[in-house]
Coordinates of C-alpha atoms and ligand atoms in Angstrom, one line a residue:
X1 CA 139.6 134.8 4.3
X2 CA 143.3 135.4 3.6
X3 CA 144.1 137.9 0.9
X4 CA 145.9 135.2 -1.2
X5 CA 142.7 133.1 -1.1
X6 CA 140.6 136.0 -2.1
X7 CA 142.9 136.6 -5.1
X8 CA 142.4 132.9 -6.1
X9 CA 138.7 133.2 -5.7
X10 CA 138.5 136.3 -8.0
X11 CA 140.6 134.5 -10.6
X12 CA 138.3 131.5 -10.4
X13 CA 135.2 133.8 -10.8
X14 CA 136.8 135.2 -13.9
X15 CA 137.2 131.7 -15.3
X16 CA 133.7 130.6 -14.4
X17 CA 132.3 133.8 -16.1
X18 CA 134.2 133.0 -19.2
X19 CA 132.9 129.4 -19.1
X20 CA 129.5 130.9 -18.8
X21 CA 130.0 133.1 -21.9
X22 CA 129.6 136.3 -19.9
X23 CA 130.6 139.7 -21.1
X24 CA 134.4 139.8 -21.7
X25 CA 134.7 143.1 -19.9
X26 CA 133.2 141.6 -16.8
X27 CA 135.7 138.7 -17.1
X28 CA 138.5 141.1 -17.4
X29 CA 137.3 143.1 -14.4
X30 CA 137.8 140.0 -12.1
X31 CA 141.2 139.2 -13.6
X32 CA 142.5 142.8 -13.1
X33 CA 140.8 143.0 -9.7
X34 CA 142.8 139.9 -8.7
X35 CA 146.0 141.5 -10.0
X36 CA 145.2 144.7 -8.1
X37 CA 144.5 142.9 -4.9
X38 CA 147.7 140.8 -5.2
X39 CA 149.9 143.9 -5.5
X40 CA 148.0 146.0 -3.0
X41 CA 150.3 148.6 -1.5
X42 CA 148.3 149.1 1.6
X43 CA 146.7 146.9 4.2
X44 CA 143.4 145.5 3.0
X45 CA 141.7 145.8 6.3
X46 CA 142.6 149.5 6.6
X47 CA 141.3 150.2 3.0
X48 CA 138.1 148.5 3.8
X49 CA 137.7 150.3 7.1
X50 CA 138.4 153.7 5.6
X51 CA 136.1 152.9 2.7
X52 CA 139.0 153.5 0.2
X53 CA 139.2 150.1 -1.5
X54 CA 137.1 151.3 -4.4
X55 CA 139.6 154.0 -5.2
X56 CA 142.4 151.4 -5.8
X57 CA 143.1 151.1 -9.6
X58 CA 141.5 148.0 -10.9
X59 CA 139.0 147.6 -8.1
X60 CA 135.5 149.0 -8.8
X61 CA 132.4 149.2 -6.8
X62 CA 131.1 145.7 -7.4
X63 CA 134.5 144.2 -6.6
X64 CA 134.9 146.3 -3.5
X65 CA 131.7 144.7 -2.1
X66 CA 132.7 141.2 -3.0
X67 CA 136.2 141.5 -1.7
X68 CA 134.9 143.0 1.6
X69 CA 132.3 140.1 2.0
X70 CA 135.0 137.5 1.3
X71 CA 137.4 139.1 3.7
X72 CA 134.8 139.3 6.5
X73 CA 132.8 136.1 6.0
X74 CA 134.9 133.9 3.8
X75 CA 131.8 133.3 1.7
X76 CA 130.1 134.9 -1.4
X77 CA 126.6 134.0 -2.6
X78 CA 127.4 135.3 -6.1
X79 CA 130.2 132.8 -6.4
X80 CA 128.2 129.9 -4.9
X81 CA 125.4 130.6 -7.4
X82 CA 127.8 130.9 -10.3
X83 CA 129.6 127.7 -9.4
X84 CA 126.2 125.9 -9.0
X85 CA 125.0 127.0 -12.4
X86 CA 127.9 125.3 -14.3
X87 CA 128.0 121.6 -14.8
X88 CA 130.8 119.9 -12.9
X89 CA 132.1 118.2 -16.0
X90 CA 132.9 121.6 -17.6
X91 CA 134.9 122.6 -14.6
X92 CA 136.7 119.3 -14.6
X93 CA 137.6 120.0 -18.3
X94 CA 139.6 123.0 -17.1
X95 CA 142.2 120.5 -15.9
X96 CA 142.9 119.4 -19.4
X97 CA 146.2 121.0 -20.4
X98 CA 145.7 123.4 -23.4
X99 CA 141.9 123.3 -23.2
X100 CA 140.7 126.6 -21.8
X101 CA 137.3 128.1 -20.9
X102 CA 136.6 129.6 -24.3
X103 CA 137.1 126.2 -26.1
X104 CA 135.1 124.4 -23.4
X105 CA 132.2 126.7 -23.9
X106 CA 132.3 126.4 -27.7
X107 CA 132.2 122.6 -27.5
X108 CA 129.5 122.7 -24.9
X109 CA 127.3 125.1 -26.9
X110 CA 127.8 123.4 -30.2
X111 CA 127.8 119.8 -29.3
X112 CA 126.1 119.7 -25.9
X113 CA 129.2 118.1 -24.4
X114 CA 129.1 118.1 -20.6
X115 CA 131.5 115.4 -19.4
X116 CA 135.1 114.5 -20.2
X117 CA 133.9 111.1 -21.5
X118 CA 131.6 112.8 -23.9
X119 CA 134.4 115.1 -24.9
X120 CA 136.6 112.2 -25.7
X121 CA 133.8 110.7 -27.9
X122 CA 133.3 113.8 -30.0
X123 CA 137.1 114.0 -30.5
X124 CA 137.2 110.4 -31.6
X125 CA 134.1 110.6 -33.8
X126 CA 135.5 113.6 -35.7
X127 CA 132.6 115.8 -34.7
X128 CA 134.8 118.3 -33.0
X129 CA 137.1 118.6 -36.0
X130 CA 134.1 120.1 -37.9
X131 CA 133.7 123.0 -35.5
X132 CA 135.1 126.4 -36.6
X133 CA 138.4 127.0 -34.8
X134 CA 139.0 123.3 -34.3
X135 CA 140.6 120.7 -36.6
X136 CA 141.9 117.1 -36.6
X137 CA 145.0 118.2 -34.9
X138 CA 143.2 119.9 -32.0
X139 CA 141.0 116.8 -31.6
X140 CA 144.2 114.8 -31.1
X141 CA 145.7 117.3 -28.7
X142 CA 142.5 117.2 -26.6
X143 CA 142.7 113.4 -26.4
X144 CA 146.4 113.7 -25.3
X145 CA 145.4 116.4 -22.8
X146 CA 142.7 114.1 -21.3
X147 CA 145.3 111.4 -20.8
X148 CA 147.8 113.9 -19.3
X149 CA 145.2 115.2 -17.0
X150 CA 145.1 111.8 -15.4
X151 CA 148.9 111.4 -15.5
X152 CA 149.5 114.9 -14.1
X153 CA 146.6 114.8 -11.7
X154 CA 146.8 117.2 -8.8
X155 CA 149.7 116.8 -6.5
X156 CA 149.8 117.4 -2.8
X157 CA 152.3 119.0 -0.4
X158 CA 154.5 116.4 1.4
X159 CA 153.5 117.9 4.8
X160 CA 149.8 117.5 4.1
X161 CA 150.3 114.0 2.9
X162 CA 152.3 113.1 6.0
X163 CA 149.3 114.0 8.2
X164 CA 147.2 111.5 6.3
X165 CA 149.8 108.8 5.7
X166 CA 151.1 108.4 9.2
X167 CA 147.8 107.4 10.9
X168 CA 147.0 105.0 8.1
X169 CA 150.5 103.5 8.4
X170 CA 150.0 103.1 12.2
X171 CA 146.7 101.5 11.6
X172 CA 148.1 99.0 9.1
X173 CA 150.9 98.1 11.5
X174 CA 148.5 97.5 14.3
X175 CA 146.6 94.8 12.3
X176 CA 147.3 91.2 13.4
X177 CA 147.7 90.0 9.8
X178 CA 150.5 92.6 9.1
X179 CA 154.1 91.6 9.5
X180 CA 155.6 94.8 8.2
X181 CA 154.2 97.9 6.6
X182 CA 155.8 101.0 5.0
X183 CA 154.8 104.0 2.8
X184 CA 156.9 103.8 -0.4
X185 CA 156.9 106.1 -3.4
X186 CA 157.7 109.8 -3.5
X187 CA 156.5 110.3 0.0
X188 CA 159.2 108.0 1.4
X189 CA 161.7 109.8 -0.8
X190 CA 160.6 113.1 0.8
X191 CA 159.7 114.8 -2.5
X192 CA 158.3 118.3 -1.8
X193 CA 155.1 117.2 -3.5
X194 CA 153.4 113.8 -3.7
X195 CA 151.2 112.5 -6.5
X196 CA 149.8 109.5 -4.7
X197 CA 150.5 107.3 -1.7
X198 CA 152.0 103.8 -2.1
X199 CA 151.6 101.5 0.9
X200 CA 153.5 98.2 0.9
X201 CA 152.6 95.5 3.4
X202 CA 154.2 92.1 4.1
X203 CA 151.6 89.5 5.1
X204 CA 150.4 86.0 4.2
X205 CA 146.8 87.0 4.9
X206 CA 145.8 90.0 2.6
X207 CA 142.1 89.7 2.8
X208 CA 141.4 91.4 6.2
X209 CA 144.0 94.1 5.4
X210 CA 142.2 95.0 2.2
X211 CA 139.0 95.2 4.0
X212 CA 140.4 97.4 6.7
X213 CA 142.0 99.7 4.2
X214 CA 138.9 100.3 2.0
X215 CA 136.7 100.9 5.0
X216 CA 138.7 103.7 6.6
X217 CA 136.5 106.7 7.5
X218 CA 138.5 109.1 5.3
X219 CA 138.1 107.0 2.2
X220 CA 135.9 108.9 -0.2
X221 CA 135.9 106.3 -3.0
X222 CA 137.2 102.8 -3.6
X223 CA 138.6 102.9 -7.1
X224 CA 139.9 99.3 -7.1
X225 CA 139.7 96.4 -4.7
X226 CA 141.5 93.2 -5.5
X227 CA 143.0 90.3 -3.6
X228 CA 146.4 91.8 -3.0
X229 CA 146.0 95.4 -4.4
X230 CA 143.5 98.1 -3.7
X231 CA 143.3 101.8 -4.5
X232 CA 141.2 104.4 -2.8
X233 CA 140.7 108.1 -3.2
X234 CA 140.9 109.8 0.2
X235 CA 139.0 113.0 1.3
X236 CA 141.0 115.9 -0.1
X237 CA 141.6 114.0 -3.4
X238 CA 144.7 112.1 -2.5
X239 CA 144.9 108.7 -4.1
X240 CA 146.4 105.8 -2.1
X241 CA 147.4 102.4 -3.4
X242 CA 147.9 99.4 -1.1
X243 CA 149.9 96.3 -2.1
X244 CA 150.2 93.2 0.1
X245 CA 153.0 90.8 -0.7
X246 CA 154.3 87.7 1.1
X247 CA 156.7 89.0 3.8
X248 CA 159.7 87.3 2.1
X249 CA 159.1 89.6 -0.9
X250 CA 158.5 92.7 1.2
X251 CA 162.0 94.1 0.7
X252 CA 161.9 93.9 -3.0
X253 CA 158.4 95.4 -3.4
X254 CA 159.3 98.1 -0.9
X255 CA 162.5 99.0 -2.8
X256 CA 160.7 98.9 -6.2
X257 CA 157.8 101.0 -5.2
X258 CA 160.0 103.5 -3.4
X259 CA 161.7 104.3 -6.6
X260 CA 162.5 106.6 -8.1
X261 CA 162.1 105.1 -11.5
X262 CA 165.6 106.4 -12.5
X263 CA 167.1 104.9 -9.3
X264 CA 165.4 101.5 -10.1
X265 CA 166.7 101.5 -13.6
X266 CA 170.3 102.1 -12.3
X267 CA 169.8 99.3 -9.7
X268 CA 168.6 96.9 -12.4
X269 CA 171.5 97.7 -14.6
X270 CA 173.9 97.2 -11.8
X271 CA 172.3 93.8 -11.0
X272 CA 172.6 92.8 -14.7
X273 CA 176.2 93.7 -14.8
X274 CA 176.8 91.3 -11.9
X275 CA 174.9 88.5 -13.6
X276 CA 171.8 89.1 -11.5
X277 CA 168.3 90.2 -12.2
X278 CA 166.4 92.5 -9.9
X279 CA 162.6 92.9 -9.9
X280 CA 159.9 93.8 -7.5
X281 CA 159.7 90.1 -6.7
X282 CA 163.3 89.3 -5.9
X283 CA 166.9 89.1 -6.8
X284 CA 167.7 86.2 -9.1
X285 CA 170.6 84.7 -10.9
X286 CA 170.2 85.5 -14.5
X287 CA 171.3 82.0 -15.5
X288 CA 168.3 80.6 -13.8
X289 CA 166.3 82.0 -16.6
X290 CA 164.2 84.3 -14.6
X291 CA 164.1 87.9 -15.6
X292 CA 161.6 90.7 -15.1
X293 CA 159.3 89.6 -17.9
X294 CA 156.0 89.5 -16.1
X295 CA 154.7 86.9 -18.6
X296 CA 157.2 84.3 -17.5
X297 CA 156.1 82.0 -14.7
X298 CA 157.4 83.2 -11.4
X299 CA 159.3 80.7 -9.3
X300 CA 160.1 81.9 -5.9
X301 CA 162.6 79.1 -5.2
X302 CA 165.0 80.7 -7.6
X303 CA 165.3 84.0 -5.6
X304 CA 168.5 84.8 -3.7
X305 CA 168.3 83.9 -0.1
X306 CA 169.3 86.0 2.9
X307 CA 167.8 89.3 1.9
X308 CA 165.5 90.4 4.7
X309 CA 166.1 94.2 4.9
X310 CA 166.7 96.8 2.2
X311 CA 170.3 97.1 3.5
X312 CA 170.8 93.4 2.6
X313 CA 169.6 94.1 -0.9
X314 CA 172.1 97.0 -1.4
X315 CA 174.8 94.8 0.2
X316 CA 174.1 92.0 -2.3
X317 CA 174.8 94.5 -5.0
X318 CA 178.0 95.8 -3.4
X319 CA 176.5 99.0 -2.1
X320 CA 176.2 100.8 1.2
X321 CA 172.6 101.4 2.3
X322 CA 171.1 104.2 0.3
X323 CA 168.5 106.1 2.3
X324 CA 165.2 106.7 0.4
X325 CA 165.7 110.5 0.3
X326 CA 168.8 109.9 -1.9
X327 CA 167.2 107.5 -4.4
X328 CA 166.6 109.9 -7.3
X329 CA 168.9 108.2 -9.8
X330 CA 171.6 110.9 -9.5
X331 CA 175.0 109.6 -8.4
X332 CA 173.8 107.7 -5.3
X333 CA 175.0 104.3 -6.6
X334 CA 178.5 105.6 -7.3
X335 CA 178.6 107.1 -3.8
X336 CA 177.3 103.9 -2.3
X337 CA 179.9 101.9 -4.1
X338 CA 182.8 104.0 -2.7
X339 CA 181.6 104.5 0.9
X340 CA 181.0 108.1 0.0
X341 CA 177.4 108.5 1.0
X342 CA 177.0 111.5 3.4
X343 CA 175.9 111.0 6.9
X344 CA 172.7 113.0 6.7
X345 CA 171.6 115.5 9.2
X346 CA 168.7 114.4 11.5
X347 CA 166.1 116.4 13.4
X348 CA 167.8 115.8 16.7
X349 CA 170.9 117.6 15.4
X350 CA 169.0 120.9 15.4
X351 CA 169.9 123.0 18.4
X352 CA 168.0 126.2 17.4
X353 CA 166.5 128.1 14.6
X354 CA 166.2 131.5 12.9
X355 CA 163.7 133.5 10.9
X356 CA 160.5 133.7 12.8
X357 CA 157.8 136.3 13.0
X358 CA 155.9 137.8 15.9
X359 CA 152.8 140.0 16.4
X360 CA 155.0 143.0 15.8
X361 CA 154.7 142.3 12.0
X362 CA 152.4 139.6 10.6
X363 CA 152.9 136.8 13.2
X364 CA 150.4 135.7 15.8
X365 CA 152.5 135.4 18.9
X366 CA 154.7 137.4 21.2
X367 CA 158.4 137.2 21.7
X368 CA 157.9 135.4 25.0
X369 CA 155.5 132.9 23.5
X370 CA 157.8 132.1 20.6
X371 CA 160.8 131.6 23.0
X372 CA 158.7 129.4 25.2
X373 CA 157.4 127.3 22.3
X374 CA 161.0 126.9 21.0
X375 CA 162.2 125.7 24.4
X376 CA 159.2 123.2 24.5
X377 CA 160.5 121.7 21.3
X378 CA 164.0 121.3 22.9
X379 CA 165.5 124.3 21.0
X380 CA 168.2 126.2 22.8
X381 CA 167.7 129.4 20.8
X382 CA 165.3 131.0 18.4
X383 CA 165.9 133.9 16.0
X384 CA 163.3 136.5 15.4
X385 CA 163.1 138.2 12.1
X386 CA 160.0 140.3 11.6
X387 CA 159.3 142.1 8.3
X388 CA 160.9 145.4 7.6
X389 CA 159.0 148.6 6.7
X390 CA 158.8 148.1 2.9
X391 CA 156.6 145.1 3.6
X392 CA 153.8 147.3 4.8
X393 CA 151.1 144.7 3.9
X394 CA 152.8 142.5 6.5
X395 CA 152.9 145.4 9.0
X396 CA 156.7 145.7 8.6
X397 CA 158.7 147.4 11.4
X398 CA 160.3 150.8 10.9
X399 CA 163.7 151.5 12.5
X400 CA 162.2 152.8 15.7
X401 CA 160.0 149.8 16.3
X402 CA 162.8 147.4 15.3
X403 CA 165.2 148.9 17.8
X404 CA 162.5 148.8 20.5
X405 CA 162.1 145.1 19.7
X406 CA 165.9 144.5 19.9
X407 CA 165.9 146.1 23.4
X408 CA 162.9 144.1 24.4
X409 CA 164.7 140.9 23.3
X410 CA 167.8 141.8 25.3
X411 CA 165.6 142.3 28.4
X412 CA 163.8 139.0 27.9
X413 CA 167.1 137.2 27.5
X414 CA 168.4 138.7 30.7
X415 CA 165.5 137.2 32.6
X416 CA 165.1 134.1 30.5
X417 CA 163.9 131.3 32.9
X418 CA 163.2 128.2 30.9
X419 CA 162.7 130.0 27.6
X420 CA 164.9 129.7 24.6
X421 CA 167.5 132.4 23.9
X422 CA 166.3 135.0 21.5
X423 CA 168.5 136.2 18.7
X424 CA 167.5 139.6 17.4
X425 CA 167.0 139.8 13.7
X426 CA 165.0 141.3 10.9
X427 CA 163.7 140.0 7.5
X428 CA 165.0 143.0 5.6
X429 CA 163.4 143.5 2.2
X430 CA 165.7 143.5 -0.8
X431 CA 164.3 146.5 -2.7
X432 CA 163.9 146.6 -6.5
X433 CA 167.4 147.9 -7.2
X434 CA 169.0 145.5 -4.8
X435 CA 169.5 148.0 -2.0
X436 CA 168.3 147.0 1.5
X437 CA 165.3 148.4 3.3
X438 CA 167.5 149.4 6.3
X439 CA 171.1 150.7 6.2
X440 CA 173.9 149.6 8.3
X441 CA 173.3 152.1 11.1
X442 CA 170.2 150.1 11.9
X443 CA 171.2 146.5 10.9
X444 CA 174.5 146.6 12.9
X445 CA 172.4 146.7 16.1
X446 CA 171.0 143.2 15.1
X447 CA 172.5 139.8 15.6
X448 CA 171.5 138.8 12.1
X449 CA 169.3 139.6 9.2
X450 CA 167.4 137.6 6.6
X451 CA 167.5 139.3 3.2
X452 CA 164.4 138.6 1.2
X453 CA 162.7 139.7 -2.0
X454 CA 159.0 140.3 -1.4
X455 CA 157.9 142.8 -4.1
X456 CA 158.6 144.1 -7.5
X457 CA 159.5 140.8 -9.0
X458 CA 157.1 140.5 -11.9
X459 CA 158.7 141.4 -15.2
X460 CA 162.2 141.0 -13.9
X461 CA 164.5 138.9 -16.0
X462 CA 166.7 136.2 -14.5
X463 CA 169.8 138.5 -15.0
X464 CA 168.1 141.4 -13.3
X465 CA 166.9 139.4 -10.4
X466 CA 170.3 137.7 -10.0
X467 CA 172.0 141.1 -10.0
X468 CA 169.5 142.5 -7.5
X469 CA 170.1 139.6 -5.1
X470 CA 173.8 139.7 -5.5
X471 CA 173.9 143.4 -4.7
X472 CA 172.0 142.7 -1.5
X473 CA 174.4 139.9 -0.6
X474 CA 177.4 142.2 -1.1
X475 CA 175.9 145.0 1.1
X476 CA 177.7 145.5 4.5
X477 CA 175.0 145.2 7.2
X478 CA 177.3 144.9 10.2
X479 CA 175.6 141.7 11.2
X480 CA 175.3 138.0 10.1
X481 CA 173.4 137.7 6.8
X482 CA 171.1 134.9 5.6
X483 CA 169.6 134.9 2.2
X484 CA 165.9 134.2 2.6
X485 CA 163.7 132.0 0.3
X486 CA 165.8 132.0 -2.8
X487 CA 163.0 132.0 -5.4
X488 CA 159.9 133.1 -3.5
X489 CA 158.0 130.1 -4.9
X490 CA 154.8 128.7 -3.4
X491 CA 154.6 125.1 -4.4
X492 CA 151.5 124.1 -6.5
X493 CA 150.5 127.8 -6.4
X494 CA 153.1 130.0 -8.0
X495 CA 156.4 129.5 -9.7
X496 CA 159.3 131.3 -8.1
X497 CA 161.1 134.1 -9.9
X498 CA 163.9 133.1 -12.2
X499 CA 167.3 133.5 -10.6
X500 CA 170.7 132.1 -11.4
X501 CA 171.3 129.8 -8.4
X502 CA 175.0 129.2 -9.2
X503 CA 175.9 132.9 -9.4
X504 CA 174.0 133.7 -6.2
X505 CA 175.6 130.8 -4.4
X506 CA 179.1 132.0 -5.5
X507 CA 178.3 135.5 -4.3
X508 CA 177.1 134.1 -1.0
X509 CA 180.3 132.1 -0.6
X510 CA 182.5 135.2 -1.5
X511 CA 180.7 137.4 1.0
X512 CA 180.2 135.0 3.9
X513 CA 176.5 134.9 3.5
X514 CA 174.5 131.8 4.5
X515 CA 171.4 130.5 2.6
X516 CA 168.1 129.7 4.1
X517 CA 166.2 126.5 3.7
X518 CA 162.8 127.9 4.3
X519 CA 160.9 124.9 5.7
X520 CA 157.4 126.3 5.3
X521 CA 155.8 123.3 3.5
X522 CA 154.6 125.7 0.7
X523 CA 158.1 127.0 0.1
X524 CA 160.9 124.4 0.6
X525 CA 163.1 127.1 -0.8
X526 CA 166.1 127.0 -1.7
X527 CA 165.2 123.8 -3.5
X528 CA 167.0 120.5 -2.5
X529 CA 168.5 120.2 -5.9
X530 CA 170.9 123.1 -5.4
X531 CA 172.3 122.4 -1.9
X532 CA 175.2 120.3 -3.1
X533 CA 176.5 123.2 -5.1
X534 CA 176.1 125.4 -2.0
X535 CA 177.8 122.9 0.3
X536 CA 180.7 122.5 -2.2
X537 CA 181.1 126.3 -2.3
X538 CA 181.2 126.2 1.6
X539 CA 177.9 128.1 2.0
X540 CA 176.2 126.9 5.2
X541 CA 172.5 126.0 5.2
X542 CA 170.2 127.5 7.8
X543 CA 166.9 125.6 8.3
X544 CA 164.2 128.0 9.3
X545 CA 160.4 127.5 9.8
X546 CA 159.5 131.1 8.9
X547 CA 157.0 130.6 11.7
X548 CA 154.1 133.1 11.9
X549 CA 152.6 131.1 14.8
X550 CA 154.1 128.9 17.5
X551 CA 152.5 125.9 15.7
X552 CA 154.7 126.6 12.7
X553 CA 157.9 125.7 14.5
X554 CA 157.1 122.1 13.7
X555 CA 157.8 122.9 10.0
X556 CA 161.4 122.3 11.0
X557 CA 160.6 118.6 10.5
X558 CA 159.7 119.3 7.0
X559 CA 162.9 121.2 6.5
X560 CA 165.0 118.4 7.9
X561 CA 163.6 116.1 5.3
X562 CA 164.5 118.5 2.5
X563 CA 168.0 118.9 3.9
X564 CA 168.4 115.2 4.0
X565 CA 167.1 115.0 0.4
X566 CA 169.7 117.6 -0.5
X567 CA 172.4 115.3 1.0
X568 CA 173.4 117.7 3.8
X569 CA 175.3 116.6 6.9
X570 CA 175.0 118.2 10.3
X571 CA 178.2 120.0 9.8
X572 CA 176.7 121.8 6.8
X573 CA 173.7 123.1 8.7
X574 CA 174.4 126.3 10.7
X575 CA 171.6 125.8 13.3
X576 CA 173.2 122.6 14.6
X577 CA 175.7 124.8 16.4
X578 CA 175.1 125.5 20.1
X579 CA 174.2 129.0 21.3
X580 CA 177.7 129.6 22.4
X581 CA 179.1 128.6 19.0
X582 CA 176.6 130.9 17.3
X583 CA 177.5 133.8 19.5
X584 CA 181.2 133.3 18.8
X585 CA 180.5 133.6 15.1
X586 CA 178.4 136.7 15.7
X587 CA 181.2 138.3 17.7
X588 CA 183.5 138.0 14.7
X589 CA 181.3 140.2 12.5
Ligands
LIG601 P1 154.3 110.4 -7.4 O1 153.3 109.4 -6.9 O2 154.0 110.9 -8.7 O3 154.6 111.5 -6.4 O4 155.7 109.6 -7.6 P2 156.2 108.1 -7.2 O5 157.6 108.1 -7.3 O6 155.5 107.7 -5.9 O7 155.6 107.3 -8.4 P3 154.5 106.2 -8.5 O8 153.5 106.3 -7.4 O9 154.0 106.3 -9.9 O10 155.3 104.8 -8.4 C1 156.0 104.5 -7.3 C2 157.3 103.9 -7.6 O11 157.1 102.7 -8.4 C3 158.1 104.7 -8.5 O12 158.9 105.7 -7.8 C4 159.1 103.7 -9.1 C5 158.2 102.5 -9.2 N1 157.7 102.5 -10.6 C6 156.5 102.9 -11.1 N2 156.5 102.7 -12.4 C7 157.7 102.3 -12.8 C8 158.3 101.9 -14.1 O13 157.7 102.0 -15.1 N3 159.6 101.5 -14.1 C9 160.3 101.4 -12.9 N4 161.6 101.0 -13.0 N5 159.8 101.7 -11.7 C10 158.5 102.1 -11.7
LIG602 CA1 153.3 107.7 -5.4
LIG603 CA1 151.3 105.0 -7.1
LIG604 ZN1 159.7 136.3 3.5

């Protein structure tokens, strides 16, 4: 089991013990054990091997055993038994915002409540307000929390959703009854996380489509099945809605359910200002008396003719086609009105990439394997950037090993065959004070370096972190500089550290530093919302997979979606340059 997952497991055990009403010291032991493991300064496997894990502050004898078992087998009987002993309903209650393990236990003990439905009842009946530590107000908050839990239900990474959505879409498209099918919603808009899937199908024969959909092998539960709309929960918890509409309504339904809500609101307002009314059912003349009020009878004959594709719909409203990625209700309508929408970068524009790891640090493949895999994907070059020595938990390279690797790269390039060209780099740690893990005498031997924060980030204020990163940006390395994963976030897992994006972008612009769009699906960092600022400041984007395995090179597809969402053109993405062009840039530094 990965260290990160062991940390999560220990935290979970702490919560389960608390739910169980166990000794608070024991609860705290798991919490601090998780913290200690997370900030371990040595390699876990070495500590286990040398029998020194128990001497790490915060990790006692009992935890040493459990961590070792989890690391070696991925399983733990103690955890399984604990998890078994607690009713599922209590664990589900943990998802209610503001309702923690202590309160859950109290309600369980005092009122015998074991399910969320029962919890709602005791809130409504007033029984909960009688309990010490609870009141009328907390009963109301719990009810709100129960509702929010549904609204904020677990989200999913775009990349994971894609793997599920694409086969279903293909399947739908292959059905005889289906004229057209598309995935709408946040998935189509390439949001970094997706709440649920929204399939839209054009067909005059919905019945067999519904039947096919609800009987897919990865459907765990059918939550609704109607004549034209069904909802299912897929394995893994992702919810998917399917709507079938007559094909002449398809465009309107697709546009509506693609959203976003803010974009839809702007589109409707625009329609209204032109004497038209836009709904999921069509575009109507307002004077015909049809508006979006669902209670009024729907008369198809009133709808505008001649709208067969989404581009026709935009055109009818005097707009250029707005690609789904850009439909967030920002300024896309203004841009579409003035022919100012950017021509977005596409995957095929990428000629090469940077920031990839090998076996030398914490990757799984050799230099040759990485170069071959990149060539197989049609890449002309691939940049290596293994960790630097401060990242010892990732087996970071010291100066000697790094220089050896540089020499090895030069040799491999000299006898390259069909492999991609290797650029020699390093992911150099930005230390706590903003200095770099290697000084110029080392980094000037590289083609480029990725500057990244990996440690000492907790407790740092936004100002301190911003100053730390800017100091790194201003440091002369004698090679090309790319700022790595701006905030260090892991989507759905951990917030990034606070950093002032604007100031960092300005410093990058002033110092000729590029910024990475780390395309690891967990990261998507720097976030799409900041790239326009960077582009306006003239800071190029570098889309990198941060691959630790040849398989991870395909994350570039994810990165392209984020770059498109950010509104970037090929000219604003550095790795659309050819190898010769990149080398010319390097020669100037
Ligand atoms: P998600 O699923 O949370 O990741 O986000 P979306 O955007 O896929 O949202 P979802 O599935 O609730 O609804 C799909 C689209 O349907 C949404 O982007 C816009 C449209 N829509 C849903 N509810 C409303 C609404 O109340 N007003 C408007 N104008 N559009 C809505
Ligand atoms: Ca959705
Ligand atoms: Ca939905
Ligand atoms: Zn990194």
